[in-house]
Short mmCIF file of C-alpha atoms in Angstrom, two decimals:
data_model
loop_
_atom_site.label_atom_id
_atom_site.label_comp_id
_atom_site.label_asym_id
_atom_site.label_seq_id
_atom_site.Cartn_x
_atom_site.Cartn_y
_atom_site.Cartn_z
CA MET A 1 123.23 124.68 147.44
CA ALA A 2 123.16 123.69 143.81
CA LEU A 3 126.10 125.97 143.16
CA TYR A 4 128.16 124.24 145.79
CA ARG A 5 127.24 120.90 144.34
CA TRP A 6 128.33 122.08 140.91
CA LEU A 7 131.53 123.49 142.29
CA GLY A 8 132.16 120.27 144.16
CA ARG A 9 131.78 118.37 140.91
CA ARG A 10 134.21 120.75 139.20
CA TRP A 11 136.78 120.35 141.97
CA THR A 12 136.26 116.65 141.85
CA ALA A 13 136.90 116.61 138.13
CA LEU A 14 140.00 118.73 138.58
CA GLY A 15 141.15 116.44 141.30
CA LEU A 16 141.18 119.08 144.00
CA ALA A 17 138.47 118.12 146.48
CA ARG A 18 138.07 114.44 147.35
CA PRO A 19 139.09 113.22 143.89
CA TYR A 20 138.20 109.59 144.39
CA CYS A 21 134.71 109.90 145.77
CA GLN A 22 132.09 107.45 144.67
CA SER A 23 129.28 107.89 147.15
CA VAL A 24 125.78 108.32 145.81
CA ASN A 25 124.14 111.04 147.85
CA ALA A 26 126.95 112.81 149.68
CA GLY A 27 126.97 116.58 149.75
CA ILE A 28 130.33 118.22 150.16
CA ASP A 29 129.26 120.19 153.19
CA GLU A 30 128.33 117.02 155.15
CA THR A 31 131.05 115.32 157.13
CA PRO A 32 131.82 111.94 155.62
CA GLU A 33 130.77 108.97 157.75
CA GLU A 34 133.01 106.11 158.87
CA GLU A 35 131.76 103.78 156.23
CA ASP A 36 132.13 106.32 153.47
CA LEU A 37 135.72 106.98 154.47
CA ILE A 38 136.50 103.30 154.50
CA GLU A 39 134.88 102.90 151.08
CA GLN A 40 136.98 105.77 149.77
CA LYS A 41 140.14 104.13 150.99
CA ARG A 42 139.16 100.87 149.38
CA ASN A 43 138.80 102.53 146.00
CA LYS A 44 142.29 102.53 144.51
CA SER A 45 141.19 102.94 140.87
CA ARG A 46 142.19 106.61 140.76
CA LEU A 47 139.28 107.16 138.36
CA ARG A 48 137.23 110.28 138.23
CA ALA A 49 133.83 110.01 139.80
CA HIS A 50 131.90 110.02 136.59
CA HIS A 51 134.20 107.42 135.03
CA TYR A 52 133.87 105.17 138.04
CA ASN A 53 130.07 105.50 137.94
CA SER A 54 130.01 104.80 134.25
CA ILE A 55 132.15 101.67 134.52
CA HIS A 56 130.32 100.28 137.51
CA HIS A 57 126.93 101.21 136.10
CA GLN A 58 126.18 103.29 139.16
CA LEU A 59 123.73 106.10 139.29
CA PRO A 60 125.26 109.50 139.91
CA GLU A 61 123.30 111.72 142.23
CA ASN A 62 119.64 112.16 141.41
CA LEU A 63 118.77 115.29 139.55
CA SER A 64 118.04 118.48 141.40
CA GLU A 65 115.19 120.73 140.33
CA ASP A 66 117.45 123.02 138.35
CA GLU A 67 119.19 120.13 136.70
CA GLU A 68 115.84 118.62 135.78
CA PHE A 69 114.80 121.88 134.26
CA ALA A 70 117.98 122.23 132.25
CA MET A 71 118.45 118.61 131.18
CA SER A 72 116.70 117.72 127.94
CA LEU A 73 113.78 115.28 127.92
CA ARG A 74 115.80 112.97 125.75
CA ALA A 75 118.65 112.82 128.26
CA GLN A 76 116.25 112.28 131.17
CA ARG A 77 114.53 109.44 129.35
CA LYS A 78 117.92 107.90 128.70
CA ARG A 79 118.70 108.15 132.38
CA TYR A 80 115.51 106.28 133.16
CA GLY A 81 116.30 103.71 130.49
CA GLU A 82 119.70 103.07 132.07
CA PHE A 83 118.81 103.05 135.76
CA GLY A 84 115.07 102.48 136.01
CA ALA A 85 113.00 103.83 138.89
CA ALA A 86 116.16 104.53 140.92
CA SER A 87 116.94 107.45 138.62
CA GLY A 88 114.05 109.36 140.15
CA ILE A 89 112.70 110.55 136.80
CA ASN A 90 108.97 111.23 136.66
CA LEU A 91 107.49 108.43 134.54
CA ALA A 92 105.13 110.78 132.74
CA LYS A 93 108.11 112.22 130.90
CA LEU A 94 108.70 108.97 129.04
CA TRP A 95 105.71 109.42 126.75
CA PRO A 96 105.42 112.22 124.19
CA SER A 97 104.29 115.55 125.59
CA LYS A 98 101.35 117.40 124.09
CA GLU A 99 103.59 119.38 121.77
CA GLU A 100 105.53 116.30 120.73
CA LEU A 101 102.32 114.43 120.06
CA GLU A 102 101.01 117.24 117.88
CA LEU A 103 104.23 117.23 115.91
CA GLU A 104 104.07 113.45 115.45
CA LYS A 105 100.51 113.62 114.21
CA GLU A 106 101.35 116.41 111.79
CA TRP A 107 104.36 114.51 110.50
CA GLU A 108 102.22 111.47 109.83
CA LYS A 109 99.53 113.55 108.15
CA VAL A 110 102.06 115.02 105.73
CA ALA A 111 104.07 111.86 105.13
CA ARG A 112 101.08 109.51 104.81
CA PRO A 113 98.02 111.58 103.90
CA HIS A 114 96.03 108.56 102.68
CA SER A 115 94.76 105.50 104.50
CA VAL A 116 95.74 101.99 103.43
CA GLN A 117 92.63 101.41 101.34
CA GLU A 118 93.01 104.78 99.64
CA MET A 119 96.64 104.10 98.82
CA ILE A 120 95.80 100.68 97.39
CA SER A 121 93.02 102.12 95.22
CA ILE A 122 95.30 104.93 94.00
CA ALA A 123 97.97 102.40 93.05
CA LYS A 124 95.41 100.23 91.28
CA LYS A 125 94.01 103.18 89.38
CA ALA A 126 97.47 104.29 88.31
CA LYS A 127 98.22 100.79 87.06
CA GLU A 128 94.95 100.64 85.11
CA ASP A 129 95.58 104.07 83.58
CA GLU A 130 98.98 102.95 82.43
CA GLU A 131 97.53 99.79 80.91
CA ARG A 132 94.87 101.77 79.10
CA ALA A 133 97.41 104.22 77.71
CA ILE A 134 99.54 101.35 76.44
CA GLN A 135 96.52 99.69 74.80
CA LYS A 136 95.52 102.93 73.12
CA ARG A 137 98.99 103.45 71.76
CA GLN A 138 99.12 99.87 70.50
CA GLU A 139 95.86 100.32 68.62
CA GLU A 140 97.07 103.54 67.05
CA LEU A 141 100.23 101.79 65.98
CA MET A 142 98.26 98.91 64.47
CA GLN A 143 96.22 101.32 62.39
CA LYS A 144 99.29 103.11 61.20
CA VAL A 145 101.10 99.89 60.40
CA ALA A 146 98.19 98.85 58.20
CA LYS A 147 98.70 101.98 56.11
CA LEU A 148 102.46 101.62 56.10
CA GLU A 149 102.77 99.70 52.80
CA GLY A 150 100.56 102.24 51.09
CA TRP A 151 102.74 105.11 52.31
CA LYS A 152 105.88 103.33 51.19
CA LYS A 153 104.40 102.80 47.75
CA GLU A 154 103.38 106.46 47.55
CA VAL A 155 106.86 107.59 48.38
CA ARG A 156 108.39 105.27 45.81
CA ASP A 157 105.93 106.38 43.13
CA ARG A 158 106.57 110.00 43.86
CA ILE A 159 110.29 109.54 43.53
CA MET A 160 109.88 107.61 40.32
CA LYS A 161 107.60 110.25 38.86
CA GLN A 162 110.04 113.01 39.76
CA GLU A 163 112.88 111.12 38.20
CA LEU A 164 110.87 110.46 35.08
CA GLU A 165 109.86 114.09 34.66
CA ALA A 166 113.41 115.22 35.16
CA GLN A 167 114.60 112.73 32.59
CA ILE A 168 112.01 113.78 30.03
CA ALA A 169 112.83 117.46 30.50
CA LYS A 170 116.53 116.71 30.18
CA GLU A 171 116.01 114.70 27.00
CA LYS A 172 113.91 117.44 25.45
CA LYS A 173 116.53 120.03 26.25
CA GLU A 174 119.23 117.87 24.80
CA LYS A 175 117.23 117.39 21.60
CA LEU A 176 116.69 121.12 21.21
CA ILE A 177 120.34 121.84 21.79
CA GLU A 178 121.23 119.21 19.20
CA GLU A 179 118.87 120.74 16.64
CA VAL A 180 120.27 124.20 17.27
CA ARG A 181 123.77 122.82 17.01
CA GLN A 182 122.83 121.23 13.73
CA ILE A 183 121.92 124.67 12.46
CA LEU A 184 124.59 126.85 14.06
CA GLY A 185 127.48 124.46 14.13
CA PHE A 186 129.40 122.54 16.81
CA GLN A 187 131.93 125.23 17.65
CA ILE A 188 129.47 127.49 19.38
CA ASP A 189 129.18 127.13 23.13
CA PRO A 190 125.68 126.35 24.43
CA LYS A 191 125.96 129.17 26.89
CA ASP A 192 126.59 131.67 24.20
CA GLU A 193 124.03 134.39 23.57
CA ARG A 194 123.28 133.37 20.01
CA PHE A 195 122.82 129.81 21.10
CA LYS A 196 120.36 130.90 23.74
CA GLU A 197 118.39 133.04 21.30
CA ALA A 198 118.31 130.16 18.88
CA LEU A 199 117.16 127.88 21.65
CA LEU A 200 114.34 130.20 22.60
CA GLN A 201 113.24 130.47 19.02
CA LYS A 202 113.32 126.74 18.75
CA GLU A 203 111.18 126.35 21.83
CA LYS A 204 108.70 128.85 20.46
CA GLU A 205 108.48 126.98 17.23
CA GLU A 206 107.97 123.79 19.16
CA LYS A 207 105.13 125.29 21.12
CA LYS A 208 103.49 126.60 18.01
CA ALA A 209 103.82 123.23 16.34
CA LYS A 210 102.24 121.64 19.33
CA LYS A 211 99.34 124.04 19.30
CA GLU A 212 98.77 123.44 15.62
CA ALA A 213 98.88 119.72 16.21
CA LYS A 214 96.32 120.08 18.97
CA LYS A 215 94.06 122.14 16.74
CA LEU A 216 94.35 119.65 13.99
CA ALA A 217 93.57 116.81 16.29
CA ARG A 218 90.49 118.58 17.60
CA GLN A 219 89.28 119.31 14.09
CA LYS A 220 89.80 115.74 13.12
CA ARG A 221 87.75 114.57 16.05
CA MET A 222 84.96 116.93 15.11
CA ILE A 223 84.89 115.58 11.58
CA GLU A 224 84.81 112.06 12.95
CA ARG A 225 81.79 112.91 15.10
CA LEU A 226 79.92 114.48 12.23
CA ARG A 227 80.65 111.46 10.10
CA GLN A 228 79.28 109.24 12.85
CA GLU A 229 76.11 111.29 12.90
CA THR A 230 75.53 111.01 9.21
CA TYR A 231 76.34 107.35 9.14
CA PRO A 232 75.10 106.28 12.55
CA SER A 233 76.97 103.41 14.26
CA PRO A 234 75.22 100.59 16.22
CA THR A 235 75.90 102.31 19.55
CA PRO A 236 73.60 105.26 20.35
CA VAL A 237 75.06 108.70 20.67
CA LYS A 238 74.27 110.86 23.68
CA ASP A 239 72.85 114.40 23.55
CA ALA A 240 75.42 117.06 24.23
CA SER A 241 75.19 120.41 26.01
CA GLY A 242 78.35 122.03 24.62
CA GLN A 243 78.73 123.96 21.33
CA SER A 244 81.29 123.15 18.67
CA GLU A 245 84.17 125.59 18.32
CA THR A 246 84.60 125.64 14.64
CA GLY A 247 80.97 126.59 14.45
CA GLU A 248 80.09 123.93 11.95
CA GLY A 249 76.55 124.59 12.82
CA SER A 250 75.39 121.27 14.10
CA SER A 251 73.05 121.55 17.01
CA ILE A 252 73.54 117.90 17.83
CA SER A 253 76.88 117.37 19.43
CA PRO A 254 77.94 114.25 21.33
CA GLY A 255 78.77 114.37 24.95
CA SER A 256 82.13 112.70 24.74
CA PRO A 257 84.80 114.55 26.69
CA ILE A 258 87.06 116.98 24.96
CA VAL A 259 90.72 116.10 25.67
CA MET B 1 155.25 70.50 88.53
CA ALA B 2 153.64 73.08 90.85
CA SER B 3 155.19 76.53 91.25
CA GLN B 4 157.61 77.45 94.02
CA GLY B 5 154.94 79.35 95.85
CA THR B 6 152.59 76.39 95.88
CA GLU B 7 155.38 74.08 97.02
CA LYS B 8 156.22 76.39 99.90
CA ALA B 9 152.57 76.65 100.88
CA LEU B 10 152.17 72.88 100.93
CA ALA B 11 155.35 72.50 102.97
CA LEU B 12 153.91 74.96 105.49
CA LEU B 13 150.71 73.02 105.74
CA ARG B 14 152.63 69.82 106.43
CA ARG B 15 154.83 71.42 109.05
CA LEU B 16 152.50 73.62 111.06
CA PRO B 17 150.04 72.28 113.63
CA ARG B 18 147.58 74.99 112.67
CA VAL B 19 147.62 77.86 110.23
CA SER B 20 146.76 81.28 111.59
CA LEU B 21 147.80 84.88 111.22
CA GLY B 22 150.40 84.21 113.85
CA ASN B 23 152.47 81.94 111.66
CA LEU B 24 151.91 83.33 108.17
CA LYS B 25 153.57 86.19 106.44
CA PRO B 26 152.69 88.01 103.21
CA ASN B 27 154.54 87.40 99.95
CA PRO B 28 157.69 89.48 99.49
CA GLY B 29 156.72 92.73 97.87
CA ALA B 30 153.11 92.56 98.93
CA VAL B 31 153.45 95.05 101.77
CA LYS B 32 155.16 98.32 100.97
CA SER B 33 156.59 100.27 103.90
CA ALA B 34 155.01 103.70 104.44
CA ARG B 35 158.22 105.12 105.89
CA ARG B 36 160.23 107.62 103.97
CA GLY B 37 163.56 106.47 102.63
CA ARG B 38 166.69 107.26 104.63
CA GLY B 39 170.29 106.44 104.03
CA ILE B 40 172.23 105.06 101.11
CA TYR B 41 169.62 103.99 98.53
CA GLY B 42 166.63 105.63 100.10
CA GLY B 43 168.59 108.86 100.28
CA LYS B 44 169.06 111.94 98.07
CA THR B 45 165.46 112.49 96.92
CA HIS B 46 164.00 110.17 99.64
CA GLY B 47 161.27 108.78 97.40
CA ALA B 48 159.98 112.21 96.32
CA GLY B 49 161.31 112.29 92.75
CA SER B 50 162.87 115.41 91.29
CA LYS B 51 161.46 118.94 91.20
CA GLY B 52 157.78 119.32 90.40
CA SER B 53 154.78 119.33 92.72
CA GLY B 54 155.71 115.87 94.00
CA GLN B 55 159.03 116.87 95.52
CA ARG B 56 157.71 120.23 96.67
CA GLN B 57 154.75 118.53 98.39
CA ASN B 58 152.34 120.82 96.57
CA PHE B 59 150.06 118.16 95.15
CA MET B 60 147.03 118.78 93.03
CA ARG B 61 143.76 117.78 94.70
CA LEU B 62 142.21 114.50 93.67
CA GLY B 63 140.26 114.92 90.44
CA PHE B 64 141.98 118.13 89.39
CA GLU B 65 142.70 118.21 85.66
CA THR B 66 145.06 121.18 85.43
CA GLY B 67 142.30 123.71 84.90
CA ASN B 68 139.66 122.30 82.59
CA THR B 69 136.35 121.26 84.09
CA PRO B 70 137.13 117.94 85.73
CA PHE B 71 135.17 114.79 84.99
CA TYR B 72 133.54 114.72 88.41
CA LEU B 73 132.10 118.22 87.84
CA ARG B 74 131.06 117.89 84.23
CA PHE B 75 127.71 116.24 84.81
CA PRO B 76 125.27 118.01 87.17
CA TYR B 77 122.94 115.01 87.12
CA GLN B 78 122.49 111.64 85.49
CA ASN B 79 119.11 110.21 84.60
CA TYR B 80 120.20 106.80 85.84
CA TYR B 81 120.21 108.15 89.39
CA LYS B 82 116.93 110.05 89.14
CA GLY B 83 114.93 109.52 92.31
CA HIS B 84 117.67 107.34 93.83
CA HIS B 85 117.31 109.19 97.12
CA MET B 86 113.75 107.91 97.39
CA ARG B 87 114.54 104.29 96.63
CA LEU B 88 115.35 101.74 99.28
CA SER B 89 118.03 99.09 99.14
CA TYR B 90 117.95 95.80 101.01
CA ALA B 91 120.66 93.60 102.51
CA PRO B 92 120.70 90.37 100.50
CA LEU B 93 120.32 87.02 102.21
CA CYS B 94 120.47 83.95 100.04
CA MET B 95 118.63 80.81 101.10
CA GLY B 96 121.87 78.87 101.37
CA LYS B 97 123.18 81.28 103.98
CA LEU B 98 119.88 81.10 105.83
CA GLN B 99 120.10 77.30 105.89
CA ARG B 100 123.69 77.47 107.11
CA MET B 101 122.75 79.86 109.92
CA ILE B 102 120.02 77.49 111.04
CA ASP B 103 122.23 74.40 110.79
CA THR B 104 125.00 76.00 112.83
CA SER B 105 122.49 77.16 115.46
CA ARG B 106 123.21 80.78 114.72
CA LEU B 107 119.52 81.35 114.12
CA ARG B 108 116.75 79.68 116.06
CA THR B 109 113.64 78.48 114.29
CA ASP B 110 111.47 77.71 117.34
CA VAL B 111 110.46 81.39 117.46
CA PRO B 112 109.18 83.52 114.59
CA VAL B 113 112.17 84.78 112.61
CA ASP B 114 111.90 88.46 111.83
CA ILE B 115 114.39 91.26 111.25
CA THR B 116 115.19 91.39 114.98
CA GLN B 117 116.19 87.72 115.10
CA LEU B 118 118.18 88.00 111.87
CA SER B 119 119.94 91.12 113.09
CA ALA B 120 120.84 89.35 116.33
CA THR B 121 123.01 86.93 114.36
CA GLN B 122 125.28 89.95 113.78
CA LEU B 123 125.92 88.81 110.23
CA PHE B 124 124.28 91.79 108.57
CA SER B 125 124.98 95.47 108.56
CA ILE B 126 121.75 97.29 107.90
CA ASN B 127 121.75 101.04 108.25
CA PRO B 128 118.31 102.66 107.99
CA MET B 129 119.97 106.05 107.73
CA GLU B 130 121.53 104.93 104.45
CA LYS B 131 118.08 104.29 102.97
CA MET B 132 118.18 100.58 103.65
CA GLY B 133 114.80 98.95 104.04
CA GLY B 134 115.90 95.71 105.73
CA ILE B 135 116.59 92.23 104.41
CA MET B 136 115.68 90.65 101.10
CA LEU B 137 115.81 86.96 100.30
CA LYS B 138 117.62 85.82 97.20
CA ASP B 139 117.03 82.83 94.98
CA GLU B 140 120.37 81.04 95.43
CA GLY B 141 120.11 77.81 97.37
CA ILE B 142 116.34 77.37 97.15
CA ASP B 143 116.80 73.78 96.01
CA HIS B 144 118.66 72.80 99.19
CA PHE B 145 116.57 74.77 101.63
CA GLN B 146 114.98 72.40 104.15
CA ALA B 147 114.06 74.40 107.22
CA THR B 148 110.54 74.99 108.53
CA LEU B 149 110.17 78.45 109.98
CA ASN B 150 107.96 81.49 110.29
CA LEU B 151 109.87 84.09 108.30
CA GLU B 152 109.31 87.81 108.02
CA VAL B 153 111.53 89.80 105.67
CA GLN B 154 111.26 93.01 103.71
CA TRP B 155 111.46 91.64 100.17
CA ALA B 156 111.05 88.19 98.64
CA THR B 157 110.51 86.77 95.18
CA GLU B 158 108.24 83.98 94.03
CA ALA B 159 110.84 81.21 93.99
CA VAL B 160 111.94 82.02 97.52
CA ILE B 161 108.36 82.00 98.77
CA ALA B 162 107.82 78.63 97.12
CA SER B 163 110.96 77.15 98.71
CA VAL B 164 109.88 78.27 102.19
CA GLU B 165 106.28 77.10 101.86
CA ARG B 166 107.28 73.78 100.36
CA ASN B 167 108.94 72.86 103.65
CA GLY B 168 105.87 73.70 105.67
CA GLY B 169 106.98 77.17 106.73
CA THR B 170 105.36 80.56 106.29
CA ILE B 171 106.76 83.77 104.90
CA THR B 172 105.57 87.35 105.07
CA VAL B 173 107.00 90.54 103.63
CA ALA B 174 106.58 93.60 105.84
CA TYR B 175 107.60 97.23 105.64
CA TYR B 176 109.51 98.98 108.43
CA ASP B 177 110.00 102.73 108.30
CA PRO B 178 113.49 103.93 109.29
CA ILE B 179 112.68 104.66 112.95
CA SER B 180 110.87 101.36 113.45
CA LEU B 181 113.64 99.55 111.62
CA GLN B 182 116.28 101.06 113.87
CA ALA B 183 114.28 99.96 116.91
CA ALA B 184 113.76 96.46 115.51
CA LEU B 185 117.42 95.98 114.61
CA ASN B 186 118.64 96.63 118.13
CA PRO B 187 115.82 96.38 120.68
CA MET B 188 118.14 96.57 123.71
CA ALA B 189 119.61 99.88 122.62
CA PHE B 190 116.09 101.10 121.86
CA PHE B 191 114.76 100.20 125.31
CA LYS B 192 117.75 101.92 126.94
CA ARG B 193 116.54 105.16 125.40
CA GLY B 194 113.53 105.09 127.70
CA VAL B 195 110.98 106.04 125.05
CA ALA B 196 107.61 104.55 124.24
CA ILE B 197 107.49 102.00 121.44
CA PRO B 198 106.33 103.90 118.34
CA ARG B 199 103.72 102.87 115.81
CA ARG B 200 105.16 101.40 112.66
CA MET B 201 104.41 103.64 109.68
CA LEU B 202 102.60 102.38 106.59
CA PRO B 203 104.59 101.92 103.39
CA PRO B 204 104.88 104.92 101.07
CA GLN B 205 102.76 105.09 97.91
CA ASN B 206 105.40 103.57 95.65
CA LEU B 207 105.68 100.44 97.85
CA ILE B 208 102.03 99.92 98.80
CA ASP B 209 101.49 97.87 95.65
CA TYR B 210 104.14 95.35 96.65
CA TYR B 211 103.09 95.00 100.28
CA SER B 212 99.39 94.61 99.55
CA ASP B 213 99.87 91.92 96.91
CA PRO B 214 99.01 88.40 98.10
CA LYS B 215 101.42 86.96 95.52
CA ASN B 216 104.31 88.45 97.51
CA ARG B 217 102.69 87.42 100.82
CA GLY B 218 102.43 91.10 101.71
CA TYR B 219 101.53 91.87 105.30
CA LEU B 220 98.72 94.16 104.14
CA ALA B 221 97.16 91.58 101.83
CA ASP B 222 93.93 89.74 102.48
CA PRO B 223 94.68 86.44 104.33
CA THR B 224 92.14 84.48 102.28
CA GLU B 225 93.79 85.63 99.06
CA VAL B 226 97.17 84.74 100.50
CA ALA B 227 95.91 81.24 101.24
CA ARG B 228 94.66 80.94 97.68
CA GLU B 229 98.01 82.12 96.31
CA ARG B 230 99.77 79.51 98.47
CA PHE B 231 97.74 76.84 96.75
CA VAL B 232 98.33 78.33 93.30
CA LEU B 233 102.07 78.54 93.88
CA ALA B 234 102.21 74.92 94.99
CA GLN B 235 100.51 73.98 91.75
CA LYS B 236 102.88 76.12 89.74
CA TYR B 237 106.07 74.74 91.26
CA GLY B 238 104.68 71.22 91.56
CA TYR B 239 104.96 70.38 95.23
CA GLU B 240 102.41 69.09 97.70
CA LEU B 241 101.23 71.94 99.93
CA PRO B 242 101.93 70.88 103.53
CA ASP B 243 99.15 71.28 106.06
CA ILE B 244 100.30 73.79 108.66
CA ARG B 245 97.26 73.34 110.90
CA SER B 246 98.29 69.77 111.67
CA SER B 247 101.95 70.57 112.45
CA PRO B 248 103.15 70.70 116.09
CA ASN B 249 104.33 74.30 116.02
CA GLN B 250 101.20 75.51 114.30
CA GLU B 251 100.77 78.43 116.72
CA MET B 252 104.28 79.70 116.17
CA LEU B 253 104.01 79.42 112.40
CA LEU B 254 100.78 81.34 112.29
CA GLU B 255 101.88 84.15 114.61
CA ARG B 256 101.72 87.45 112.80
CA LYS B 257 102.44 91.02 113.76
CA ASP B 258 99.89 93.79 113.54
CA PRO B 259 100.82 96.25 110.77
CA ARG B 260 101.55 98.85 113.48
CA GLN B 261 103.56 96.52 115.69
CA ILE B 262 107.36 96.41 115.78
CA PHE B 263 108.09 93.67 118.35
CA TYR B 264 106.29 90.40 118.93
CA GLY B 265 104.35 90.60 122.16
CA LEU B 266 104.78 94.35 122.63
CA GLN B 267 102.27 97.01 121.65
CA PRO B 268 103.04 100.54 120.53
CA GLY B 269 102.90 102.96 123.44
CA TRP B 270 104.49 100.64 126.00
CA VAL B 271 107.73 101.53 127.72
CA VAL B 272 110.05 98.63 128.45
CA ASN B 273 112.67 99.04 131.17
CA LEU B 274 115.50 96.53 131.21
CA GLU B 275 116.92 97.58 134.59
CA ASP B 276 113.74 97.04 136.59
CA LYS B 277 112.37 94.48 134.11
CA VAL B 278 108.99 96.18 133.89
CA ILE B 279 106.64 97.21 131.12
CA LEU B 280 104.85 100.53 131.59
CA LYS B 281 101.61 101.15 129.77
CA PRO B 282 100.09 104.60 129.26
CA THR B 283 96.75 105.53 130.78
CA ASP B 284 96.18 108.95 129.19
CA PRO B 285 93.19 108.59 126.80
CA GLU B 286 94.76 110.82 124.18
CA LEU B 287 97.90 108.72 124.11
CA LEU B 288 95.90 105.52 124.10
CA GLU B 289 93.88 106.77 121.16
CA HIS B 290 97.01 107.77 119.29
CA TYR B 291 98.76 104.45 119.81
CA ALA B 292 95.69 102.40 118.98
CA SER B 293 94.98 104.15 115.68
#
């Protein structure tokens, strides 16, 4: 039965069997009635059945069981949407089936896991956290900015000190070289071996002289202290814990720092 | 003295009863024929040049740079476009255009104006599939806006809200998820599908802030706070806040949709049939529970 109907449709499409039919519920094995024949003759559009139905917004035959089974829910709902109750679709199919409903619920759960109030509170919290982080950073920056001038000064001082030291060392070197040159003569290259030996000797002498000077200075200070003891000055002198190096025997020694 | 072209144009205007595409032609040289050259001066190479890939019709593909990595392949990503696939864009509607639509009767103000009404003017192309969220109102023309209407759009700024409320109207911003938006833009096509009206989804996390803020007249905001913000805005912009309760179309102006509702007067879960002109409502308790949630 269904096969014949399908075949009829095929032949109709191919233009073999009754190509210009437009009746709603005619089966091909029923003899066409008077009226149907007359209607067929009136129709001179030469359109295929499905085209004619589409243009005139006419319902093609209602679905058979097999067709219902095969046709998708979406297509059946569309059929109802187009033709209403006349389409013969069961109205229960228009709403989501149990499976479809489950899927919808799951989709919503994944896409929108939170309720409105939860979402609003999350957004608020995120905003507040951001504000707090900004505030914290600002405070840190303020503290650092306060120290900024100090750091700048430190850097400048350090550079100046380095430059000064370098300059002093350079000047000393130059002086030594000059002194050696004075002795050895201007023709000799500073990089020469003799020059270097002379330089080293000079440096040694310098160091020795320095040491001697230091010693002298210390001795002088000692003498000064002793003199102060014998002829005491208005200011009192503190008791000392250290011993004198030269061993000059005095048990009383002042507590002034030794440079 | 005006140029030859201008002179000709003015002569045309004087001569013709009306100017249309039927009696105008483009300037000489504006339209180049797509046909290949034949005959005396279009002959020999027939517009294909000499030798090379051009004449031999073996063209390099667009963007090809003779072997080195082409510009369009050099950058696998750009930080400017980070997350662009998750951001929505909105069709702009300036207040001047809105006023013009109302003045020319293209848009009716005796019913609440929402995305469905605006889409029915057929002046906007909004494609939810292209990550468009709906319509946004722009600032241009707020000084000349004079209509009183109940407006619902998807994005609005402070100045726009002030211009609408100054004239005694109301404005709301509401979120429509892509499926709901598609239904709202063309209700007839939606009803022809024969499916139940779905529930409108809530905004995603990144938009909840905007739609729950009373300053933006968000549809999820507290109505009392919205009322307060109305007053504050009137103070800020310096206009007298009109009393809506005493106006004749008070009911229409105060009509609001439920956050889950897509169409005015229709609930989620109903099936509307245009052929039989009926509305079908579900009776299954599970479905009822789902659509009421």
